[in-house]
Amino acid sequence: MMGEELSGLSVKDLQNLENQLEMSLRGVRMKKDQVLIDEIQELNQKGNLLHNENVELYKKVNLIRQENMELYKKVYGARDVNGTNRDAFTNGLSIGEDSHVPIHLHLCQPQQQNYETPARATKLGRLQLQ
């Protein structure tokens, strides 16, 4: 209803129209509030799931880091060949479960090793008689 159409209404009709508009507006606001509340609850649930997944991933990373340290110790002992401390392997990162240090991993192609055999090395294989 446009403002021009209101000129023929009585005061009682205008009050009734105002009440209807207020009721409609209240219903729209309640619906909007409920939609926003539902969205907030859904986002909180997603946030909790992501947090739990993140905690589990940190635990897995720390477990792998510990396994790597154990393998490193088995291969190199407490100190490596150069005599440097094994802690250099961890880059100063702690292995505890409370560690929330971001870990940046990347894949790379293995580097090709160039193994040259010395000229005096014994050659293995089939002998050819001439």
PDB file of C-alpha atoms in Angstrom:
ATOM      1  CA  MET A   1       0.000   0.000   0.000  1.00  0.00           C
ATOM      2  CA  MET A   2       1.424   3.372  -0.989  1.00  0.00           C
ATOM      3  CA  GLY A   3       1.179   6.566   1.084  1.00  0.00           C
ATOM      4  CA  GLU A   4      -1.218   8.169  -1.414  1.00  0.00           C
ATOM      5  CA  GLU A   5      -3.779   5.423  -0.804  1.00  0.00           C
ATOM      6  CA  LEU A   6      -3.876   6.190   2.937  1.00  0.00           C
ATOM      7  CA  SER A   7      -5.592   9.575   2.594  1.00  0.00           C
ATOM      8  CA  GLY A   8      -9.109   8.116   2.637  1.00  0.00           C
ATOM      9  CA  LEU A   9      -8.596   5.973   5.786  1.00  0.00           C
ATOM     10  CA  SER A  10      -9.956   6.847   9.207  1.00  0.00           C
ATOM     11  CA  VAL A  11      -7.781   7.060  12.329  1.00  0.00           C
ATOM     12  CA  LYS A  12      -9.045   3.643  13.462  1.00  0.00           C
ATOM     13  CA  ASP A  13      -8.162   2.116  10.049  1.00  0.00           C
ATOM     14  CA  LEU A  14      -4.705   3.705  10.200  1.00  0.00           C
ATOM     15  CA  GLN A  15      -4.134   2.288  13.707  1.00  0.00           C
ATOM     16  CA  ASN A  16      -5.190  -1.183  12.517  1.00  0.00           C
ATOM     17  CA  LEU A  17      -2.857  -0.921   9.530  1.00  0.00           C
ATOM     18  CA  GLU A  18      -0.012   0.200  11.809  1.00  0.00           C
ATOM     19  CA  ASN A  19      -0.609  -2.778  14.113  1.00  0.00           C
ATOM     20  CA  GLN A  20      -0.620  -5.195  11.170  1.00  0.00           C
ATOM     21  CA  LEU A  21       2.640  -3.704   9.860  1.00  0.00           C
ATOM     22  CA  GLU A  22       4.259  -3.955  13.296  1.00  0.00           C
ATOM     23  CA  MET A  23       3.158  -7.601  13.628  1.00  0.00           C
ATOM     24  CA  SER A  24       4.488  -8.421  10.162  1.00  0.00           C
ATOM     25  CA  LEU A  25       7.762  -6.634  10.869  1.00  0.00           C
ATOM     26  CA  ARG A  26       8.113  -8.469  14.197  1.00  0.00           C
ATOM     27  CA  GLY A  27       7.585 -11.809  12.389  1.00  0.00           C
ATOM     28  CA  VAL A  28      10.207 -10.922   9.755  1.00  0.00           C
ATOM     29  CA  ARG A  29      12.709  -9.920  12.451  1.00  0.00           C
ATOM     30  CA  MET A  30      12.072 -13.115  14.431  1.00  0.00           C
ATOM     31  CA  LYS A  31      12.573 -15.232  11.293  1.00  0.00           C
ATOM     32  CA  LYS A  32      15.793 -13.339  10.450  1.00  0.00           C
ATOM     33  CA  ASP A  33      17.082 -13.795  14.019  1.00  0.00           C
ATOM     34  CA  GLN A  34      16.349 -17.542  13.898  1.00  0.00           C
ATOM     35  CA  VAL A  35      18.142 -17.930  10.550  1.00  0.00           C
ATOM     36  CA  LEU A  36      21.185 -16.088  11.927  1.00  0.00           C
ATOM     37  CA  ILE A  37      21.181 -18.191  15.122  1.00  0.00           C
ATOM     38  CA  ASP A  38      21.003 -21.400  13.071  1.00  0.00           C
ATOM     39  CA  GLU A  39      23.890 -20.244  10.853  1.00  0.00           C
ATOM     40  CA  ILE A  40      26.006 -19.336  13.892  1.00  0.00           C
ATOM     41  CA  GLN A  41      25.365 -22.747  15.468  1.00  0.00           C
ATOM     42  CA  GLU A  42      26.283 -24.512  12.219  1.00  0.00           C
ATOM     43  CA  LEU A  43      29.497 -22.484  11.891  1.00  0.00           C
ATOM     44  CA  ASN A  44      30.407 -23.219  15.528  1.00  0.00           C
ATOM     45  CA  GLN A  45      29.925 -26.954  14.901  1.00  0.00           C
ATOM     46  CA  LYS A  46      32.102 -26.778  11.784  1.00  0.00           C
ATOM     47  CA  GLY A  47      34.726 -24.829  13.740  1.00  0.00           C
ATOM     48  CA  ASN A  48      34.745 -27.488  16.473  1.00  0.00           C
ATOM     49  CA  LEU A  49      35.099 -30.275  13.923  1.00  0.00           C
ATOM     50  CA  LEU A  50      37.982 -28.448  12.235  1.00  0.00           C
ATOM     51  CA  HIS A  51      39.649 -27.852  15.589  1.00  0.00           C
ATOM     52  CA  ASN A  52      39.374 -31.543  16.520  1.00  0.00           C
ATOM     53  CA  GLU A  53      40.711 -32.582  13.120  1.00  0.00           C
ATOM     54  CA  ASN A  54      43.577 -30.119  13.525  1.00  0.00           C
ATOM     55  CA  VAL A  55      44.454 -31.556  16.954  1.00  0.00           C
ATOM     56  CA  GLU A  56      44.491 -35.089  15.510  1.00  0.00           C
ATOM     57  CA  LEU A  57      46.713 -33.980  12.630  1.00  0.00           C
ATOM     58  CA  TYR A  58      49.159 -32.345  15.071  1.00  0.00           C
ATOM     59  CA  LYS A  59      49.282 -35.601  17.034  1.00  0.00           C
ATOM     60  CA  LYS A  60      50.024 -37.562  13.846  1.00  0.00           C
ATOM     61  CA  VAL A  61      52.717 -35.087  12.793  1.00  0.00           C
ATOM     62  CA  ASN A  62      54.336 -35.248  16.224  1.00  0.00           C
ATOM     63  CA  LEU A  63      54.227 -39.044  16.176  1.00  0.00           C
ATOM     64  CA  ILE A  64      55.904 -39.084  12.759  1.00  0.00           C
ATOM     65  CA  ARG A  65      58.458 -36.540  14.000  1.00  0.00           C
ATOM     66  CA  GLN A  66      59.230 -38.778  16.984  1.00  0.00           C
ATOM     67  CA  GLU A  67      59.584 -41.809  14.708  1.00  0.00           C
ATOM     68  CA  ASN A  68      61.908 -39.828  12.468  1.00  0.00           C
ATOM     69  CA  MET A  69      63.999 -38.810  15.485  1.00  0.00           C
ATOM     70  CA  GLU A  70      64.241 -42.440  16.602  1.00  0.00           C
ATOM     71  CA  LEU A  71      65.319 -43.508  13.118  1.00  0.00           C
ATOM     72  CA  TYR A  72      67.797 -40.643  13.005  1.00  0.00           C
ATOM     73  CA  LYS A  73      69.222 -41.746  16.361  1.00  0.00           C
ATOM     74  CA  LYS A  74      69.544 -45.319  15.118  1.00  0.00           C
ATOM     75  CA  VAL A  75      71.379 -44.219  11.994  1.00  0.00           C
ATOM     76  CA  TYR A  76      73.541 -41.426  13.395  1.00  0.00           C
ATOM     77  CA  GLY A  77      73.492 -41.927  17.152  1.00  0.00           C
ATOM     78  CA  ALA A  78      73.414 -38.947  19.474  1.00  0.00           C
ATOM     79  CA  ARG A  79      75.841 -37.041  17.237  1.00  0.00           C
ATOM     80  CA  ASP A  80      76.332 -37.237  13.502  1.00  0.00           C
ATOM     81  CA  VAL A  81      79.602 -37.675  11.616  1.00  0.00           C
ATOM     82  CA  ASN A  82      80.529 -33.975  11.810  1.00  0.00           C
ATOM     83  CA  GLY A  83      80.019 -33.976  15.580  1.00  0.00           C
ATOM     84  CA  THR A  84      77.062 -31.619  15.515  1.00  0.00           C
ATOM     85  CA  ASN A  85      74.300 -32.149  17.999  1.00  0.00           C
ATOM     86  CA  ARG A  86      71.297 -34.185  16.841  1.00  0.00           C
ATOM     87  CA  ASP A  87      68.983 -31.354  17.905  1.00  0.00           C
ATOM     88  CA  ALA A  88      69.909 -29.594  14.688  1.00  0.00           C
ATOM     89  CA  PHE A  89      67.743 -32.195  12.959  1.00  0.00           C
ATOM     90  CA  THR A  90      64.583 -30.876  14.624  1.00  0.00           C
ATOM     91  CA  ASN A  91      65.307 -27.216  13.838  1.00  0.00           C
ATOM     92  CA  GLY A  92      64.631 -26.430  17.492  1.00  0.00           C
ATOM     93  CA  LEU A  93      61.012 -27.641  17.383  1.00  0.00           C
ATOM     94  CA  SER A  94      59.686 -29.486  20.404  1.00  0.00           C
ATOM     95  CA  ILE A  95      58.109 -32.879  20.016  1.00  0.00           C
ATOM     96  CA  GLY A  96      55.581 -32.554  22.865  1.00  0.00           C
ATOM     97  CA  GLU A  97      51.860 -32.942  22.284  1.00  0.00           C
ATOM     98  CA  ASP A  98      51.285 -29.296  23.223  1.00  0.00           C
ATOM     99  CA  SER A  99      53.383 -28.103  20.314  1.00  0.00           C
ATOM    100  CA  HIS A 100      51.297 -26.055  17.888  1.00  0.00           C
ATOM    101  CA  VAL A 101      54.059 -24.990  15.563  1.00  0.00           C
ATOM    102  CA  PRO A 102      52.931 -24.952  11.925  1.00  0.00           C
ATOM    103  CA  ILE A 103      54.767 -27.441   9.765  1.00  0.00           C
ATOM    104  CA  HIS A 104      55.353 -26.695   6.116  1.00  0.00           C
ATOM    105  CA  LEU A 105      55.846 -29.775   3.956  1.00  0.00           C
ATOM    106  CA  HIS A 106      56.549 -29.903   0.244  1.00  0.00           C
ATOM    107  CA  LEU A 107      57.261 -32.587  -2.309  1.00  0.00           C
ATOM    108  CA  CYS A 108      60.307 -32.583  -4.515  1.00  0.00           C
ATOM    109  CA  GLN A 109      61.865 -34.882  -7.071  1.00  0.00           C
ATOM    110  CA  PRO A 110      64.743 -37.012  -5.803  1.00  0.00           C
ATOM    111  CA  GLN A 111      68.121 -35.733  -6.907  1.00  0.00           C
ATOM    112  CA  GLN A 112      69.959 -38.020  -9.258  1.00  0.00           C
ATOM    113  CA  GLN A 113      73.226 -39.285  -7.809  1.00  0.00           C
ATOM    114  CA  ASN A 114      76.224 -39.344 -10.097  1.00  0.00           C
ATOM    115  CA  TYR A 115      78.163 -42.473  -9.236  1.00  0.00           C
ATOM    116  CA  GLU A 116      81.335 -42.637 -11.298  1.00  0.00           C
ATOM    117  CA  THR A 117      83.464 -45.734 -11.139  1.00  0.00           C
ATOM    118  CA  PRO A 118      87.222 -45.161 -10.971  1.00  0.00           C
ATOM    119  CA  ALA A 119      89.259 -46.370 -13.926  1.00  0.00           C
ATOM    120  CA  ARG A 120      91.086 -48.907 -11.760  1.00  0.00           C
ATOM    121  CA  ALA A 121      87.887 -50.382 -10.278  1.00  0.00           C
ATOM    122  CA  THR A 122      87.168 -54.031 -10.939  1.00  0.00           C
ATOM    123  CA  LYS A 123      84.501 -54.502 -13.586  1.00  0.00           C
ATOM    124  CA  LEU A 124      82.013 -57.233 -12.878  1.00  0.00           C
ATOM    125  CA  GLY A 125      80.070 -59.079 -15.511  1.00  0.00           C
ATOM    126  CA  ARG A 126      80.558 -61.736 -18.155  1.00  0.00           C
ATOM    127  CA  LEU A 127      83.985 -62.324 -19.506  1.00  0.00           C
ATOM    128  CA  GLN A 128      84.327 -62.230 -23.249  1.00  0.00           C
ATOM    129  CA  LEU A 129      86.957 -64.426 -24.789  1.00  0.00           C
ATOM    130  CA  GLN A 130      88.497 -63.371 -28.050  1.00  0.00           C
TER     131      GLN A 130
END
